[in-house]
mmCIF file of C-alpha atoms in Angstrom:
data_model
loop_
_atom_site.group_PDB
_atom_site.id
_atom_site.type_symbol
_atom_site.label_atom_id
_atom_site.label_comp_id
_atom_site.label_asym_id
_atom_site.label_seq_id
_atom_site.Cartn_x
_atom_site.Cartn_y
_atom_site.Cartn_z
ATOM 1 C CA MET A 1 8.515 20.567 2.419
ATOM 2 C CA PRO A 2 7.715 17.952 -0.258
ATOM 3 C CA LYS A 3 10.703 16.069 -1.582
ATOM 4 C CA ARG A 4 11.150 16.375 -5.359
ATOM 5 C CA THR A 5 13.264 13.919 -7.313
ATOM 6 C CA ARG A 6 12.893 11.299 -10.065
ATOM 7 C CA ALA A 7 10.768 8.223 -9.726
ATOM 8 C CA GLY A 8 9.160 5.399 -11.655
ATOM 9 C CA ALA A 9 5.569 5.582 -12.802
ATOM 10 C CA LEU A 10 2.718 4.502 -10.567
ATOM 11 C CA LEU A 11 2.828 0.795 -9.760
ATOM 12 C CA THR A 12 0.130 -1.158 -11.556
ATOM 13 C CA ILE A 13 -1.738 -2.694 -8.643
ATOM 14 C CA ALA A 14 -4.528 -4.531 -10.401
ATOM 15 C CA ALA A 15 -4.402 -8.274 -9.739
ATOM 16 C CA ALA A 16 -2.510 -10.273 -12.323
ATOM 17 C CA GLY A 17 -4.839 -13.233 -11.992
ATOM 18 C CA VAL A 18 -2.353 -15.469 -10.218
ATOM 19 C CA ALA A 19 -3.920 -14.981 -6.810
ATOM 20 C CA LEU A 20 -7.544 -15.241 -7.878
ATOM 21 C CA GLY A 21 -7.637 -19.008 -7.651
ATOM 22 C CA THR A 22 -5.720 -19.250 -4.399
ATOM 23 C CA ALA A 23 -7.637 -20.714 -1.505
ATOM 24 C CA LEU A 24 -8.208 -18.506 1.499
ATOM 25 C CA ALA A 25 -6.000 -20.299 3.992
ATOM 26 C CA ALA A 26 -2.852 -19.710 5.994
ATOM 27 C CA PRO A 27 0.481 -20.598 4.369
ATOM 28 C CA ALA A 28 1.851 -24.051 5.114
ATOM 29 C CA ASN A 29 2.768 -24.611 8.772
ATOM 30 C CA ALA A 30 1.555 -21.124 9.711
ATOM 31 C CA ALA A 31 0.426 -21.067 13.321
ATOM 32 C CA THR A 32 -1.871 -18.112 12.818
ATOM 33 C CA THR A 33 -5.317 -17.194 11.521
ATOM 34 C CA THR A 34 -6.135 -14.975 8.574
ATOM 35 C CA PRO A 35 -6.322 -11.310 9.658
ATOM 36 C CA GLY A 36 -9.400 -9.227 8.876
ATOM 37 C CA PHE A 37 -9.398 -7.198 5.653
ATOM 38 C CA LEU A 38 -11.038 -4.096 4.248
ATOM 39 C CA ALA A 39 -14.306 -4.448 2.339
ATOM 40 C CA ALA A 40 -15.115 -2.508 -0.827
ATOM 41 C CA ARG A 41 -17.307 -0.123 1.173
ATOM 42 C CA ASP A 42 -14.314 0.819 3.368
ATOM 43 C CA LEU A 43 -12.369 2.430 0.501
ATOM 44 C CA PRO A 44 -12.559 6.207 -0.170
ATOM 45 C CA PRO A 45 -15.742 6.786 -2.209
ATOM 46 C CA HIS A 46 -15.186 7.219 -5.927
ATOM 47 C CA PRO A 47 -17.214 10.075 -7.465
ATOM 48 C CA SER A 48 -18.493 8.046 -10.418
ATOM 49 C CA SER A 49 -17.832 4.347 -9.842
ATOM 50 C CA SER A 50 -18.313 1.780 -7.105
ATOM 51 C CA TRP A 51 -15.497 -0.376 -5.738
ATOM 52 C CA THR A 52 -15.187 -4.095 -6.436
ATOM 53 C CA ALA A 53 -13.166 -6.310 -4.081
ATOM 54 C CA ASP A 54 -11.394 -9.524 -5.042
ATOM 55 C CA LYS A 55 -11.210 -12.385 -2.566
ATOM 56 C CA VAL A 56 -8.499 -12.329 0.083
ATOM 57 C CA ALA A 57 -5.567 -14.374 -1.254
ATOM 58 C CA VAL A 58 -2.490 -15.864 0.362
ATOM 59 C CA GLY A 59 0.924 -14.265 -0.025
ATOM 60 C CA VAL A 60 2.525 -10.998 -1.049
ATOM 61 C CA PRO A 61 1.664 -10.335 -4.733
ATOM 62 C CA GLU A 62 4.483 -11.110 -7.147
ATOM 63 C CA ASP A 63 4.489 -7.606 -8.644
ATOM 64 C CA THR A 64 5.420 -6.176 -5.229
ATOM 65 C CA GLU A 65 8.950 -7.385 -6.011
ATOM 66 C CA TRP A 66 9.215 -4.442 -8.443
ATOM 67 C CA ASP A 67 7.620 -1.871 -6.165
ATOM 68 C CA THR A 68 10.546 0.180 -4.933
ATOM 69 C CA CYS A 69 8.322 1.858 -2.338
ATOM 70 C CA LEU A 70 7.558 -1.430 -0.545
ATOM 71 C CA ARG A 71 10.835 -3.356 -0.642
ATOM 72 C CA ALA A 72 10.367 -4.713 2.892
ATOM 73 C CA LEU A 73 7.175 -6.674 2.106
ATOM 74 C CA PRO A 74 8.247 -9.552 -0.192
ATOM 75 C CA GLY A 75 9.674 -12.672 1.426
ATOM 76 C CA HIS A 76 7.349 -12.962 4.417
ATOM 77 C CA GLU A 77 5.741 -16.375 4.903
ATOM 78 C CA TRP A 78 2.597 -15.347 6.775
ATOM 79 C CA ALA A 79 1.072 -12.843 4.376
ATOM 80 C CA TRP A 80 -2.229 -12.162 2.620
ATOM 81 C CA HIS A 81 -3.529 -9.542 0.203
ATOM 82 C CA ARG A 82 -6.705 -8.202 -1.342
ATOM 83 C CA ASP A 83 -7.109 -6.143 -4.529
ATOM 84 C CA PHE A 84 -9.802 -3.563 -5.225
ATOM 85 C CA ARG A 85 -10.796 -1.766 -8.420
ATOM 86 C CA THR A 86 -13.292 0.649 -9.893
ATOM 87 C CA ASP A 87 -14.661 0.774 -13.436
ATOM 88 C CA LEU A 88 -12.265 3.622 -14.190
ATOM 89 C CA ASP A 89 -8.594 4.213 -13.396
ATOM 90 C CA THR A 90 -8.651 3.950 -9.595
ATOM 91 C CA THR A 91 -7.307 0.831 -7.883
ATOM 92 C CA ALA A 92 -6.298 -0.212 -4.376
ATOM 93 C CA ARG A 93 -4.585 -3.063 -2.563
ATOM 94 C CA GLN A 94 -4.159 -4.183 1.033
ATOM 95 C CA ILE A 95 -1.252 -6.424 2.043
ATOM 96 C CA THR A 96 -1.063 -7.829 5.564
ATOM 97 C CA VAL A 97 1.842 -9.656 7.183
ATOM 98 C CA VAL A 98 1.869 -11.488 10.527
ATOM 99 C CA LEU A 99 5.326 -11.472 12.081
ATOM 100 C CA PRO A 100 6.742 -13.928 14.655
ATOM 101 C CA ASP A 101 6.752 -11.303 17.392
ATOM 102 C CA VAL A 102 6.097 -7.635 18.170
ATOM 103 C CA ARG A 103 9.766 -6.719 17.799
ATOM 104 C CA SER A 104 9.802 -8.029 14.228
ATOM 105 C CA ALA A 105 6.595 -6.154 13.441
ATOM 106 C CA THR A 106 8.029 -2.922 14.813
ATOM 107 C CA TYR A 107 11.124 -3.394 12.662
ATOM 108 C CA LEU A 108 8.992 -3.980 9.553
ATOM 109 C CA MET A 109 7.065 -0.774 10.211
ATOM 110 C CA SER A 110 10.308 1.181 10.426
ATOM 111 C CA ALA A 111 11.562 -0.453 7.234
ATOM 112 C CA LEU A 112 8.358 0.460 5.391
ATOM 113 C CA ASP A 113 8.644 4.069 6.524
ATOM 114 C CA ARG A 114 12.172 4.174 5.125
ATOM 115 C CA ASP A 115 11.092 2.456 1.911
ATOM 116 C CA ILE A 116 8.318 4.918 1.186
ATOM 117 C CA THR A 117 10.185 8.105 2.048
ATOM 118 C CA SER A 118 13.310 7.090 0.129
ATOM 119 C CA CYS A 119 11.531 5.426 -2.802
ATOM 120 C CA PRO A 120 12.079 8.236 -5.362
ATOM 121 C CA GLU A 121 15.806 8.474 -4.663
ATOM 122 C CA ARG A 122 16.411 4.781 -5.330
ATOM 123 C CA ILE A 123 14.809 4.826 -8.738
ATOM 124 C CA GLU A 124 16.151 8.181 -9.882
ATOM 125 C CA GLY A 125 18.718 6.648 -12.173
ATOM 126 C CA ALA A 126 16.344 3.943 -13.426
ATOM 127 C CA ASP A 127 13.818 6.386 -14.891
ATOM 128 C CA PRO A 128 15.300 9.816 -15.613
ATOM 129 C CA GLU A 129 12.177 10.789 -17.570
ATOM 130 C CA THR A 130 9.985 10.808 -14.457
ATOM 131 C CA GLU A 131 9.837 13.308 -11.602
ATOM 132 C CA ALA A 132 8.205 12.531 -8.249
ATOM 133 C CA THR A 133 7.011 14.340 -5.160
ATOM 134 C CA VAL A 134 6.682 12.522 -1.848
ATOM 135 C CA LYS A 135 4.380 13.949 0.806
ATOM 136 C CA ASP A 136 4.184 12.908 4.443
ATOM 137 C CA TYR A 137 0.556 13.153 5.572
ATOM 138 C CA GLY A 138 1.422 12.226 9.118
ATOM 139 C CA LYS A 139 0.566 9.620 11.711
ATOM 140 C CA VAL A 140 -2.867 8.167 12.341
ATOM 141 C CA SER A 141 -3.934 7.234 15.870
ATOM 142 C CA VAL A 142 -5.056 3.594 15.814
ATOM 143 C CA GLU A 143 -3.782 0.594 17.819
ATOM 144 C CA GLU A 144 0.049 0.689 17.734
ATOM 145 C CA GLY A 145 -0.008 3.408 15.096
ATOM 146 C CA ALA A 146 -0.159 4.045 11.360
ATOM 147 C CA HIS A 147 1.415 6.500 8.926
ATOM 148 C CA VAL A 148 0.075 7.908 5.644
ATOM 149 C CA TYR A 149 2.145 9.084 2.680
ATOM 150 C CA GLY A 150 1.520 10.270 -0.856
ATOM 151 C CA LEU A 151 3.568 9.916 -4.038
ATOM 152 C CA HIS A 152 2.966 11.834 -7.257
ATOM 153 C CA THR A 153 4.828 10.988 -10.449
ATOM 154 C CA GLU A 154 4.964 12.920 -13.704
ATOM 155 C CA THR A 155 6.736 11.827 -16.863
ATOM 156 C CA SER A 156 8.452 14.065 -19.384
ATOM 157 C CA TRP A 157 5.614 13.334 -21.839
ATOM 158 C CA GLY A 158 2.945 14.467 -19.366
ATOM 159 C CA ALA A 159 1.586 11.268 -17.770
ATOM 160 C CA THR A 160 0.748 11.833 -14.097
ATOM 161 C CA ASP A 161 -0.168 9.378 -11.352
ATOM 162 C CA VAL A 162 -0.771 9.657 -7.623
ATOM 163 C CA ARG A 163 -0.542 7.053 -4.876
ATOM 164 C CA LEU A 164 -1.585 7.086 -1.242
ATOM 165 C CA LEU A 165 0.234 4.605 0.987
ATOM 166 C CA ALA A 166 -0.427 3.729 4.611
ATOM 167 C CA ALA A 167 1.364 1.325 6.944
ATOM 168 C CA GLY A 168 -0.179 0.380 10.291
ATOM 169 C CA ARG A 169 0.391 -2.115 13.097
ATOM 170 C CA ASP A 170 -1.665 -4.039 15.639
ATOM 171 C CA GLY A 171 0.568 -6.190 17.807
ATOM 172 C CA ARG A 172 2.677 -8.418 15.570
ATOM 173 C CA THR A 173 0.504 -7.772 12.521
ATOM 174 C CA VAL A 174 1.425 -5.108 9.941
ATOM 175 C CA THR A 175 -0.833 -3.972 7.115
ATOM 176 C CA VAL A 176 -0.168 -1.754 4.112
ATOM 177 C CA VAL A 177 -2.927 -0.047 2.135
ATOM 178 C CA ASN A 178 -2.168 1.312 -1.331
ATOM 179 C CA TRP A 179 -4.561 3.533 -3.342
ATOM 180 C CA GLY A 180 -3.750 4.906 -6.794
ATOM 181 C CA GLN A 181 -5.142 6.679 -9.825
ATOM 182 C CA MET A 182 -4.125 8.971 -12.679
ATOM 183 C CA GLY A 183 -3.787 12.633 -11.748
ATOM 184 C CA GLY A 184 -2.188 14.733 -9.045
ATOM 185 C CA PHE A 185 -2.332 15.330 -5.320
ATOM 186 C CA GLU A 186 -5.368 17.568 -5.752
ATOM 187 C CA GLY A 187 -7.450 14.499 -6.635
ATOM 188 C CA ALA A 188 -6.219 12.312 -3.790
ATOM 189 C CA PRO A 189 -8.829 11.742 -1.023
ATOM 190 C CA VAL A 190 -6.383 12.043 1.873
ATOM 191 C CA LYS A 191 -8.982 12.557 4.608
ATOM 192 C CA ALA A 192 -11.072 9.586 3.471
ATOM 193 C CA PHE A 193 -7.944 7.467 3.046
ATOM 194 C CA LYS A 194 -6.952 8.138 6.647
ATOM 195 C CA LYS A 195 -10.358 6.793 7.704
ATOM 196 C CA THR A 196 -9.731 3.757 5.528
ATOM 197 C CA THR A 197 -6.385 3.293 7.258
ATOM 198 C CA VAL A 198 -8.027 3.344 10.690
ATOM 199 C CA THR A 199 -10.593 0.796 9.528
ATOM 200 C CA ALA A 200 -7.886 -1.440 8.040
ATOM 201 C CA VAL A 201 -5.903 -1.594 11.290
ATOM 202 C CA ASN A 202 -8.996 -2.018 13.463
ATOM 203 C CA LYS A 203 -10.187 -4.917 11.316
ATOM 204 C CA LEU A 204 -6.949 -6.907 11.649
ATOM 205 C CA HIS A 205 -8.020 -8.673 14.876
#
């Protein structure tokens, strides 16, 4: 049964320009290599526009600090991200974090699951003009596992947005894929997004 409550509007996930000039390198003193990332062709096909991919950049994007669905991501030292966009209203982002060990990565996965499923409840009081529905689209079989969710928000003045979110793990590496556009669940390419999730986890190493 979908969970209905209040939530904030869809997170704006287009790059703010800060990361565009960042060199593709590991953070200082990071004893790890950059994980593999999705390419534009790996995203769910858009019916009328092709995807464009920015370069992979170091760090968790600053605007993730305000994303109440992904509270567990900011603050990690070994992190990278990549933004994607179409010519219309559809955007996507992949954020990947390398943890010190498998136990830490497992904990982060659990924290992300809690973040996503409880996201609407935390922001209920912050935006009483917006109602949200969270859907659990289930687990995806790849490496140590992945999970796909959906979030639809609708404001009192009629604006609607939909997000698809996936968190997956390969060893001590965790990746999160976020897809979003205006509209409702009926326009969300869940099946194609699950394939994207599999590709994202398989490309990590």
